[in-house]
Amino acid sequence: MQMENRAAVECRGVTKVFGSGGSEVHALRGIDLEVREGELLMLVGPSGCGKTTLISVIAGVLDASQGECQVFGETMQEMSAAKCTHFRGQNIGFVFQQFNLIPSLTLRENVAIPLLINGMSYKAALPKADEALERVGLGERMSDKPTQLSGGQQQRVAIARAIVHSPRLVVCDEPTSALDHVTGQHVVQLLREVAAGDGKALIVVTHDSRIFEYADRIARMDDGQIVSVYGSYQEMVDAERNMQ
């Protein structure tokens, strides 16, 4: 990672509150975070600490309650709904934990969706979808339906869909949760190559300690806050060993 790379994401004082009155839930409590182009940042921490909420705010899926989150210098919360949708479609790829594949479509049709949303013709989109499926090792399955695949294979389709339109920011929610160790490593290596080679920024939410070593930096969250940021997996290991 080149530290002189520009900031892709800048969050300042970001809070997120769900509900109101006595039922308020403070999911994010003043998040300050920067993610740079060409970087793979991993967000780690216990379940329910706000990781998925944070990446949803960054990706424009949720609005922050307070604070500001800029993506490539733009604040999606200040955009109209139409402009926000267009900006997200052009610049952000999202790998959902539940895959969100459409059962009635083939794999290549599922992967082609971001291209079609961005105005590419069906005829031109399918070969690009095939290329993305090749990158995740599913080139021979492009005409299958999602229900014909294992959970791990469906996850790889979701990753192909997230990178097919060459977004500048890729946000992943537990991308290796349904994968065996070897496949999980392959997928993270691919994501890392995408970030480093193309100058994209990647944010990966994960509980999978087997892939921590692939991170450029690791941000640990707890109770809606970022409690520490480490420059490498080894730095995190050393710091946590010293705390024991």
PDB file of N, CA and C in Angstrom, residues 115-203:
ATOM      1  N   LEU A 115     -23.855  -3.735 -14.461  1.00  0.00           N
ATOM      2  CA  LEU A 115     -23.565  -3.162 -15.772  1.00  0.00           C
ATOM      3  C   LEU A 115     -24.846  -2.679 -16.443  1.00  0.00           C
ATOM      4  N   LEU A 116     -25.910  -3.466 -16.337  1.00  0.00           N
ATOM      5  CA  LEU A 116     -27.192  -3.079 -16.935  1.00  0.00           C
ATOM      6  C   LEU A 116     -27.750  -1.842 -16.244  1.00  0.00           C
ATOM      7  N   ILE A 117     -27.613  -1.776 -14.916  1.00  0.00           N
ATOM      8  CA  ILE A 117     -28.080  -0.604 -14.176  1.00  0.00           C
ATOM      9  C   ILE A 117     -27.342   0.646 -14.639  1.00  0.00           C
ATOM     10  N   ASN A 118     -26.060   0.481 -14.974  1.00  0.00           N
ATOM     11  CA  ASN A 118     -25.258   1.618 -15.419  1.00  0.00           C
ATOM     12  C   ASN A 118     -25.417   1.926 -16.902  1.00  0.00           C
ATOM     13  N   GLY A 119     -26.348   1.241 -17.564  1.00  0.00           N
ATOM     14  CA  GLY A 119     -26.686   1.607 -18.939  1.00  0.00           C
ATOM     15  C   GLY A 119     -26.032   0.790 -20.023  1.00  0.00           C
ATOM     16  N   MET A 120     -25.251  -0.227 -19.671  1.00  0.00           N
ATOM     17  CA  MET A 120     -24.636  -1.062 -20.693  1.00  0.00           C
ATOM     18  C   MET A 120     -25.676  -1.979 -21.310  1.00  0.00           C
ATOM     19  N   SER A 121     -25.533  -2.279 -22.586  1.00  0.00           N
ATOM     20  CA  SER A 121     -26.476  -3.165 -23.254  1.00  0.00           C
ATOM     21  C   SER A 121     -26.322  -4.595 -22.749  1.00  0.00           C
ATOM     22  N   TYR A 122     -27.399  -5.353 -22.844  1.00  0.00           N
ATOM     23  CA  TYR A 122     -27.385  -6.751 -22.410  1.00  0.00           C
ATOM     24  C   TYR A 122     -26.316  -7.534 -23.157  1.00  0.00           C
ATOM     25  N   LYS A 123     -26.203  -7.292 -24.449  1.00  0.00           N
ATOM     26  CA  LYS A 123     -25.237  -8.006 -25.282  1.00  0.00           C
ATOM     27  C   LYS A 123     -23.810  -7.719 -24.857  1.00  0.00           C
ATOM     28  N   ALA A 124     -23.527  -6.476 -24.497  1.00  0.00           N
ATOM     29  CA  ALA A 124     -22.170  -6.105 -24.090  1.00  0.00           C
ATOM     30  C   ALA A 124     -21.877  -6.526 -22.650  1.00  0.00           C
ATOM     31  N   ALA A 125     -22.918  -6.583 -21.819  1.00  0.00           N
ATOM     32  CA  ALA A 125     -22.720  -6.881 -20.397  1.00  0.00           C
ATOM     33  C   ALA A 125     -22.365  -8.345 -20.145  1.00  0.00           C
ATOM     34  N   LEU A 126     -22.938  -9.258 -20.913  1.00  0.00           N
ATOM     35  CA  LEU A 126     -22.738 -10.680 -20.624  1.00  0.00           C
ATOM     36  C   LEU A 126     -21.276 -11.128 -20.733  1.00  0.00           C
ATOM     37  N   PRO A 127     -20.533 -10.724 -21.775  1.00  0.00           N
ATOM     38  CA  PRO A 127     -19.113 -11.133 -21.813  1.00  0.00           C
ATOM     39  C   PRO A 127     -18.317 -10.604 -20.616  1.00  0.00           C
ATOM     40  N   LYS A 128     -18.617  -9.404 -20.157  1.00  0.00           N
ATOM     41  CA  LYS A 128     -17.925  -8.856 -18.988  1.00  0.00           C
ATOM     42  C   LYS A 128     -18.292  -9.637 -17.732  1.00  0.00           C
ATOM     43  N   ALA A 129     -19.561 -10.066 -17.647  1.00  0.00           N
ATOM     44  CA  ALA A 129     -19.982 -10.899 -16.523  1.00  0.00           C
ATOM     45  C   ALA A 129     -19.240 -12.234 -16.554  1.00  0.00           C
ATOM     46  N   ASP A 130     -19.065 -12.789 -17.757  1.00  0.00           N
ATOM     47  CA  ASP A 130     -18.329 -14.045 -17.887  1.00  0.00           C
ATOM     48  C   ASP A 130     -16.887 -13.887 -17.409  1.00  0.00           C
ATOM     49  N   GLU A 131     -16.267 -12.759 -17.734  1.00  0.00           N
ATOM     50  CA  GLU A 131     -14.887 -12.500 -17.301  1.00  0.00           C
ATOM     51  C   GLU A 131     -14.796 -12.440 -15.776  1.00  0.00           C
ATOM     52  N   ALA A 132     -15.773 -11.784 -15.153  1.00  0.00           N
ATOM     53  CA  ALA A 132     -15.772 -11.686 -13.693  1.00  0.00           C
ATOM     54  C   ALA A 132     -15.957 -13.057 -13.054  1.00  0.00           C
ATOM     55  N   LEU A 133     -16.811 -13.880 -13.635  1.00  0.00           N
ATOM     56  CA  LEU A 133     -17.009 -15.237 -13.114  1.00  0.00           C
ATOM     57  C   LEU A 133     -15.736 -16.072 -13.281  1.00  0.00           C
ATOM     58  N   GLU A 134     -15.017 -15.872 -14.366  1.00  0.00           N
ATOM     59  CA  GLU A 134     -13.730 -16.556 -14.548  1.00  0.00           C
ATOM     60  C   GLU A 134     -12.760 -16.167 -13.436  1.00  0.00           C
ATOM     61  N   ARG A 135     -12.767 -14.905 -13.048  1.00  0.00           N
ATOM     62  CA  ARG A 135     -11.832 -14.417 -12.031  1.00  0.00           C
ATOM     63  C   ARG A 135     -12.067 -15.071 -10.675  1.00  0.00           C
ATOM     64  N   VAL A 136     -13.315 -15.457 -10.412  1.00  0.00           N
ATOM     65  CA  VAL A 136     -13.610 -16.111  -9.122  1.00  0.00           C
ATOM     66  C   VAL A 136     -13.724 -17.628  -9.267  1.00  0.00           C
ATOM     67  N   GLY A 137     -13.293 -18.167 -10.409  1.00  0.00           N
ATOM     68  CA  GLY A 137     -13.232 -19.603 -10.589  1.00  0.00           C
ATOM     69  C   GLY A 137     -14.537 -20.280 -10.926  1.00  0.00           C
ATOM     70  N   LEU A 138     -15.482 -19.531 -11.498  1.00  0.00           N
ATOM     71  CA  LEU A 138     -16.793 -20.123 -11.824  1.00  0.00           C
ATOM     72  C   LEU A 138     -17.137 -19.965 -13.305  1.00  0.00           C
ATOM     73  N   GLY A 139     -16.127 -19.871 -14.143  1.00  0.00           N
ATOM     74  CA  GLY A 139     -16.366 -19.675 -15.567  1.00  0.00           C
ATOM     75  C   GLY A 139     -17.156 -20.790 -16.212  1.00  0.00           C
ATOM     76  N   GLU A 140     -17.032 -22.004 -15.681  1.00  0.00           N
ATOM     77  CA  GLU A 140     -17.732 -23.146 -16.277  1.00  0.00           C
ATOM     78  C   GLU A 140     -19.178 -23.260 -15.799  1.00  0.00           C
ATOM     79  N   ARG A 141     -19.566 -22.405 -14.847  1.00  0.00           N
ATOM     80  CA  ARG A 141     -20.917 -22.500 -14.275  1.00  0.00           C
ATOM     81  C   ARG A 141     -21.802 -21.327 -14.671  1.00  0.00           C
ATOM     82  N   MET A 142     -21.385 -20.516 -15.635  1.00  0.00           N
ATOM     83  CA  MET A 142     -22.053 -19.246 -15.908  1.00  0.00           C
ATOM     84  C   MET A 142     -23.522 -19.383 -16.312  1.00  0.00           C
ATOM     85  N   SER A 143     -23.905 -20.535 -16.842  1.00  0.00           N
ATOM     86  CA  SER A 143     -25.296 -20.720 -17.275  1.00  0.00           C
ATOM     87  C   SER A 143     -26.156 -21.385 -16.199  1.00  0.00           C
ATOM     88  N   ASP A 144     -25.551 -21.721 -15.058  1.00  0.00           N
ATOM     89  CA  ASP A 144     -26.307 -22.320 -13.960  1.00  0.00           C
ATOM     90  C   ASP A 144     -27.132 -21.262 -13.240  1.00  0.00           C
ATOM     91  N   LYS A 145     -28.053 -21.733 -12.415  1.00  0.00           N
ATOM     92  CA  LYS A 145     -28.840 -20.853 -11.554  1.00  0.00           C
ATOM     93  C   LYS A 145     -28.236 -20.909 -10.136  1.00  0.00           C
ATOM     94  N   PRO A 146     -28.447 -19.865  -9.334  1.00  0.00           N
ATOM     95  CA  PRO A 146     -27.882 -19.840  -7.985  1.00  0.00           C
ATOM     96  C   PRO A 146     -28.258 -21.057  -7.135  1.00  0.00           C
ATOM     97  N   THR A 147     -29.471 -21.596  -7.324  1.00  0.00           N
ATOM     98  CA  THR A 147     -29.909 -22.731  -6.511  1.00  0.00           C
ATOM     99  C   THR A 147     -29.126 -24.005  -6.807  1.00  0.00           C
ATOM    100  N   GLN A 148     -28.370 -24.017  -7.893  1.00  0.00           N
ATOM    101  CA  GLN A 148     -27.554 -25.177  -8.239  1.00  0.00           C
ATOM    102  C   GLN A 148     -26.170 -25.127  -7.587  1.00  0.00           C
ATOM    103  N   LEU A 149     -25.897 -24.075  -6.838  1.00  0.00           N
ATOM    104  CA  LEU A 149     -24.577 -23.866  -6.260  1.00  0.00           C
ATOM    105  C   LEU A 149     -24.576 -24.057  -4.752  1.00  0.00           C
ATOM    106  N   SER A 150     -23.405 -24.336  -4.219  1.00  0.00           N
ATOM    107  CA  SER A 150     -23.226 -24.350  -2.771  1.00  0.00           C
ATOM    108  C   SER A 150     -23.198 -22.915  -2.255  1.00  0.00           C
ATOM    109  N   GLY A 151     -23.263 -22.768  -0.933  1.00  0.00           N
ATOM    110  CA  GLY A 151     -23.196 -21.437  -0.347  1.00  0.00           C
ATOM    111  C   GLY A 151     -21.898 -20.729  -0.698  1.00  0.00           C
ATOM    112  N   GLY A 152     -20.787 -21.464  -0.661  1.00  0.00           N
ATOM    113  CA  GLY A 152     -19.507 -20.857  -0.997  1.00  0.00           C
ATOM    114  C   GLY A 152     -19.437 -20.396  -2.432  1.00  0.00           C
ATOM    115  N   GLN A 153     -20.010 -21.175  -3.338  1.00  0.00           N
ATOM    116  CA  GLN A 153     -20.030 -20.774  -4.751  1.00  0.00           C
ATOM    117  C   GLN A 153     -20.921 -19.551  -4.959  1.00  0.00           C
ATOM    118  N   GLN A 154     -22.051 -19.492  -4.254  1.00  0.00           N
ATOM    119  CA  GLN A 154     -22.914 -18.314  -4.356  1.00  0.00           C
ATOM    120  C   GLN A 154     -22.184 -17.064  -3.857  1.00  0.00           C
ATOM    121  N   GLN A 155     -21.362 -17.223  -2.813  1.00  0.00           N
ATOM    122  CA  GLN A 155     -20.593 -16.087  -2.315  1.00  0.00           C
ATOM    123  C   GLN A 155     -19.625 -15.582  -3.380  1.00  0.00           C
ATOM    124  N   ARG A 156     -19.015 -16.495  -4.120  1.00  0.00           N
ATOM    125  CA  ARG A 156     -18.092 -16.082  -5.177  1.00  0.00           C
ATOM    126  C   ARG A 156     -18.830 -15.365  -6.312  1.00  0.00           C
ATOM    127  N   VAL A 157     -20.061 -15.792  -6.594  1.00  0.00           N
ATOM    128  CA  VAL A 157     -20.869 -15.076  -7.588  1.00  0.00           C
ATOM    129  C   VAL A 157     -21.143 -13.654  -7.102  1.00  0.00           C
ATOM    130  N   ALA A 158     -21.452 -13.515  -5.814  1.00  0.00           N
ATOM    131  CA  ALA A 158     -21.722 -12.192  -5.255  1.00  0.00           C
ATOM    132  C   ALA A 158     -20.493 -11.293  -5.365  1.00  0.00           C
ATOM    133  N   ILE A 159     -19.311 -11.868  -5.185  1.00  0.00           N
ATOM    134  CA  ILE A 159     -18.080 -11.086  -5.321  1.00  0.00           C
ATOM    135  C   ILE A 159     -17.857 -10.689  -6.777  1.00  0.00           C
ATOM    136  N   ALA A 160     -18.103 -11.613  -7.702  1.00  0.00           N
ATOM    137  CA  ALA A 160     -17.987 -11.277  -9.126  1.00  0.00           C
ATOM    138  C   ALA A 160     -18.922 -10.129  -9.487  1.00  0.00           C
ATOM    139  N   ARG A 161     -20.140 -10.162  -8.960  1.00  0.00           N
ATOM    140  CA  ARG A 161     -21.104  -9.083  -9.229  1.00  0.00           C
ATOM    141  C   ARG A 161     -20.621  -7.752  -8.653  1.00  0.00           C
ATOM    142  N   ALA A 162     -19.922  -7.806  -7.521  1.00  0.00           N
ATOM    143  CA  ALA A 162     -19.464  -6.567  -6.883  1.00  0.00           C
ATOM    144  C   ALA A 162     -18.315  -5.910  -7.636  1.00  0.00           C
ATOM    145  N   ILE A 163     -17.522  -6.699  -8.377  1.00  0.00           N
ATOM    146  CA  ILE A 163     -16.350  -6.127  -9.047  1.00  0.00           C
ATOM    147  C   ILE A 163     -16.528  -5.979 -10.549  1.00  0.00           C
ATOM    148  N   VAL A 164     -17.642  -6.460 -11.107  1.00  0.00           N
ATOM    149  CA  VAL A 164     -17.789  -6.519 -12.565  1.00  0.00           C
ATOM    150  C   VAL A 164     -17.774  -5.139 -13.214  1.00  0.00           C
ATOM    151  N   HIS A 165     -18.273  -4.120 -12.520  1.00  0.00           N
ATOM    152  CA  HIS A 165     -18.343  -2.776 -13.110  1.00  0.00           C
ATOM    153  C   HIS A 165     -17.163  -1.895 -12.698  1.00  0.00           C
ATOM    154  N   SER A 166     -16.112  -2.546 -12.182  1.00  0.00           N
ATOM    155  CA  SER A 166     -14.876  -1.850 -11.786  1.00  0.00           C
ATOM    156  C   SER A 166     -15.152  -0.664 -10.859  1.00  0.00           C
ATOM    157  N   PRO A 167     -15.853  -0.891  -9.749  1.00  0.00           N
ATOM    158  CA  PRO A 167     -16.119   0.207  -8.818  1.00  0.00           C
ATOM    159  C   PRO A 167     -14.832   0.671  -8.150  1.00  0.00           C
ATOM    160  N   ARG A 168     -14.812   1.900  -7.717  1.00  0.00           N
ATOM    161  CA  ARG A 168     -13.630   2.449  -7.050  1.00  0.00           C
ATOM    162  C   ARG A 168     -13.559   2.024  -5.582  1.00  0.00           C
ATOM    163  N   LEU A 169     -14.697   1.658  -5.012  1.00  0.00           N
ATOM    164  CA  LEU A 169     -14.768   1.189  -3.632  1.00  0.00           C
ATOM    165  C   LEU A 169     -15.562  -0.105  -3.596  1.00  0.00           C
ATOM    166  N   VAL A 170     -14.991  -1.143  -2.973  1.00  0.00           N
ATOM    167  CA  VAL A 170     -15.704  -2.405  -2.792  1.00  0.00           C
ATOM    168  C   VAL A 170     -15.873  -2.631  -1.294  1.00  0.00           C
ATOM    169  N   VAL A 171     -17.103  -2.867  -0.868  1.00  0.00           N
ATOM    170  CA  VAL A 171     -17.437  -3.064   0.540  1.00  0.00           C
ATOM    171  C   VAL A 171     -17.974  -4.484   0.703  1.00  0.00           C
ATOM    172  N   CYS A 172     -17.369  -5.251   1.592  1.00  0.00           N
ATOM    173  CA  CYS A 172     -17.692  -6.671   1.744  1.00  0.00           C
ATOM    174  C   CYS A 172     -18.111  -6.969   3.177  1.00  0.00           C
ATOM    175  N   ASP A 173     -19.242  -7.623   3.332  1.00  0.00           N
ATOM    176  CA  ASP A 173     -19.730  -8.022   4.654  1.00  0.00           C
ATOM    177  C   ASP A 173     -19.542  -9.529   4.807  1.00  0.00           C
ATOM    178  N   GLU A 174     -18.521  -9.926   5.557  1.00  0.00           N
ATOM    179  CA  GLU A 174     -18.200 -11.330   5.803  1.00  0.00           C
ATOM    180  C   GLU A 174     -18.062 -12.129   4.498  1.00  0.00           C
ATOM    181  N   PRO A 175     -17.146 -11.729   3.603  1.00  0.00           N
ATOM    182  CA  PRO A 175     -17.070 -12.389   2.298  1.00  0.00           C
ATOM    183  C   PRO A 175     -16.574 -13.824   2.336  1.00  0.00           C
ATOM    184  N   THR A 176     -15.963 -14.261   3.445  1.00  0.00           N
ATOM    185  CA  THR A 176     -15.469 -15.637   3.518  1.00  0.00           C
ATOM    186  C   THR A 176     -16.270 -16.498   4.482  1.00  0.00           C
ATOM    187  N   SER A 177     -17.399 -15.995   4.958  1.00  0.00           N
ATOM    188  CA  SER A 177     -18.149 -16.715   6.000  1.00  0.00           C
ATOM    189  C   SER A 177     -18.669 -18.069   5.533  1.00  0.00           C
ATOM    190  N   ALA A 178     -18.946 -18.203   4.227  1.00  0.00           N
ATOM    191  CA  ALA A 178     -19.493 -19.464   3.710  1.00  0.00           C
ATOM    192  C   ALA A 178     -18.449 -20.274   2.943  1.00  0.00           C
ATOM    193  N   LEU A 179     -17.175 -19.885   3.063  1.00  0.00           N
ATOM    194  CA  LEU A 179     -16.129 -20.517   2.265  1.00  0.00           C
ATOM    195  C   LEU A 179     -15.202 -21.370   3.128  1.00  0.00           C
ATOM    196  N   ASP A 180     -14.688 -22.437   2.543  1.00  0.00           N
ATOM    197  CA  ASP A 180     -13.651 -23.202   3.228  1.00  0.00           C
ATOM    198  C   ASP A 180     -12.354 -22.384   3.227  1.00  0.00           C
ATOM    199  N   HIS A 181     -11.362 -22.850   3.973  1.00  0.00           N
ATOM    200  CA  HIS A 181     -10.150 -22.065   4.183  1.00  0.00           C
ATOM    201  C   HIS A 181      -9.434 -21.746   2.876  1.00  0.00           C
ATOM    202  N   VAL A 182      -9.249 -22.752   2.009  1.00  0.00           N
ATOM    203  CA  VAL A 182      -8.508 -22.546   0.761  1.00  0.00           C
ATOM    204  C   VAL A 182      -9.248 -21.584  -0.154  1.00  0.00           C
ATOM    205  N   THR A 183     -10.564 -21.780  -0.306  1.00  0.00           N
ATOM    206  CA  THR A 183     -11.347 -20.898  -1.171  1.00  0.00           C
ATOM    207  C   THR A 183     -11.404 -19.496  -0.602  1.00  0.00           C
ATOM    208  N   GLY A 184     -11.530 -19.387   0.733  1.00  0.00           N
ATOM    209  CA  GLY A 184     -11.553 -18.081   1.371  1.00  0.00           C
ATOM    210  C   GLY A 184     -10.280 -17.310   1.113  1.00  0.00           C
ATOM    211  N   GLN A 185      -9.141 -17.995   1.201  1.00  0.00           N
ATOM    212  CA  GLN A 185      -7.869 -17.339   0.923  1.00  0.00           C
ATOM    213  C   GLN A 185      -7.783 -16.891  -0.528  1.00  0.00           C
ATOM    214  N   HIS A 186      -8.281 -17.735  -1.435  1.00  0.00           N
ATOM    215  CA  HIS A 186      -8.271 -17.377  -2.855  1.00  0.00           C
ATOM    216  C   HIS A 186      -9.090 -16.115  -3.098  1.00  0.00           C
ATOM    217  N   VAL A 187     -10.251 -16.050  -2.484  1.00  0.00           N
ATOM    218  CA  VAL A 187     -11.133 -14.900  -2.677  1.00  0.00           C
ATOM    219  C   VAL A 187     -10.500 -13.629  -2.118  1.00  0.00           C
ATOM    220  N   VAL A 188      -9.913 -13.709  -0.935  1.00  0.00           N
ATOM    221  CA  VAL A 188      -9.295 -12.516  -0.347  1.00  0.00           C
ATOM    222  C   VAL A 188      -8.065 -12.087  -1.145  1.00  0.00           C
ATOM    223  N   GLN A 189      -7.306 -13.043  -1.654  1.00  0.00           N
ATOM    224  CA  GLN A 189      -6.178 -12.705  -2.515  1.00  0.00           C
ATOM    225  C   GLN A 189      -6.662 -11.971  -3.753  1.00  0.00           C
ATOM    226  N   LEU A 190      -7.773 -12.439  -4.317  1.00  0.00           N
ATOM    227  CA  LEU A 190      -8.353 -11.771  -5.481  1.00  0.00           C
ATOM    228  C   LEU A 190      -8.762 -10.349  -5.129  1.00  0.00           C
ATOM    229  N   LEU A 191      -9.458 -10.175  -4.012  1.00  0.00           N
ATOM    230  CA  LEU A 191      -9.879  -8.842  -3.596  1.00  0.00           C
ATOM    231  C   LEU A 191      -8.663  -7.938  -3.370  1.00  0.00           C
ATOM    232  N   ARG A 192      -7.623  -8.502  -2.786  1.00  0.00           N
ATOM    233  CA  ARG A 192      -6.417  -7.712  -2.531  1.00  0.00           C
ATOM    234  C   ARG A 192      -5.756  -7.290  -3.834  1.00  0.00           C
ATOM    235  N   GLU A 193      -5.728  -8.192  -4.804  1.00  0.00           N
ATOM    236  CA  GLU A 193      -5.163  -7.861  -6.112  1.00  0.00           C
ATOM    237  C   GLU A 193      -5.971  -6.769  -6.794  1.00  0.00           C
ATOM    238  N   VAL A 194      -7.291  -6.832  -6.646  1.00  0.00           N
ATOM    239  CA  VAL A 194      -8.155  -5.803  -7.221  1.00  0.00           C
ATOM    240  C   VAL A 194      -7.828  -4.447  -6.620  1.00  0.00           C
ATOM    241  N   ALA A 195      -7.638  -4.409  -5.297  1.00  0.00           N
ATOM    242  CA  ALA A 195      -7.351  -3.143  -4.627  1.00  0.00           C
ATOM    243  C   ALA A 195      -5.991  -2.599  -5.025  1.00  0.00           C
ATOM    244  N   ALA A 196      -4.957  -3.444  -4.906  1.00  0.00           N
ATOM    245  CA  ALA A 196      -3.602  -2.973  -5.151  1.00  0.00           C
ATOM    246  C   ALA A 196      -3.357  -2.690  -6.623  1.00  0.00           C
ATOM    247  N   GLY A 197      -3.869  -3.569  -7.487  1.00  0.00           N
ATOM    248  CA  GLY A 197      -3.595  -3.425  -8.906  1.00  0.00           C
ATOM    249  C   GLY A 197      -4.349  -2.287  -9.563  1.00  0.00           C
ATOM    250  N   ASP A 198      -5.571  -2.072  -9.150  1.00  0.00           N
ATOM    251  CA  ASP A 198      -6.417  -1.073  -9.804  1.00  0.00           C
ATOM    252  C   ASP A 198      -6.559   0.206  -8.993  1.00  0.00           C
ATOM    253  N   GLY A 199      -5.899   0.291  -7.836  1.00  0.00           N
ATOM    254  CA  GLY A 199      -5.990   1.499  -7.026  1.00  0.00           C
ATOM    255  C   GLY A 199      -7.339   1.697  -6.382  1.00  0.00           C
ATOM    256  N   LYS A 200      -8.085   0.601  -6.202  1.00  0.00           N
ATOM    257  CA  LYS A 200      -9.398   0.702  -5.570  1.00  0.00           C
ATOM    258  C   LYS A 200      -9.246   0.598  -4.053  1.00  0.00           C
ATOM    259  N   ALA A 201     -10.274   0.979  -3.343  1.00  0.00           N
ATOM    260  CA  ALA A 201     -10.302   0.816  -1.892  1.00  0.00           C
ATOM    261  C   ALA A 201     -11.255  -0.328  -1.555  1.00  0.00           C
ATOM    262  N   LEU A 202     -10.852  -1.161  -0.618  1.00  0.00           N
ATOM    263  CA  LEU A 202     -11.693  -2.259  -0.163  1.00  0.00           C
ATOM    264  C   LEU A 202     -11.870  -2.184   1.343  1.00  0.00           C
ATOM    265  N   ILE A 203     -13.109  -2.353   1.789  1.00  0.00           N
ATOM    266  CA  ILE A 203     -13.420  -2.460   3.206  1.00  0.00           C
ATOM    267  C   ILE A 203     -14.055  -3.820   3.418  1.00  0.00           C
TER     268      ILE A 203
END
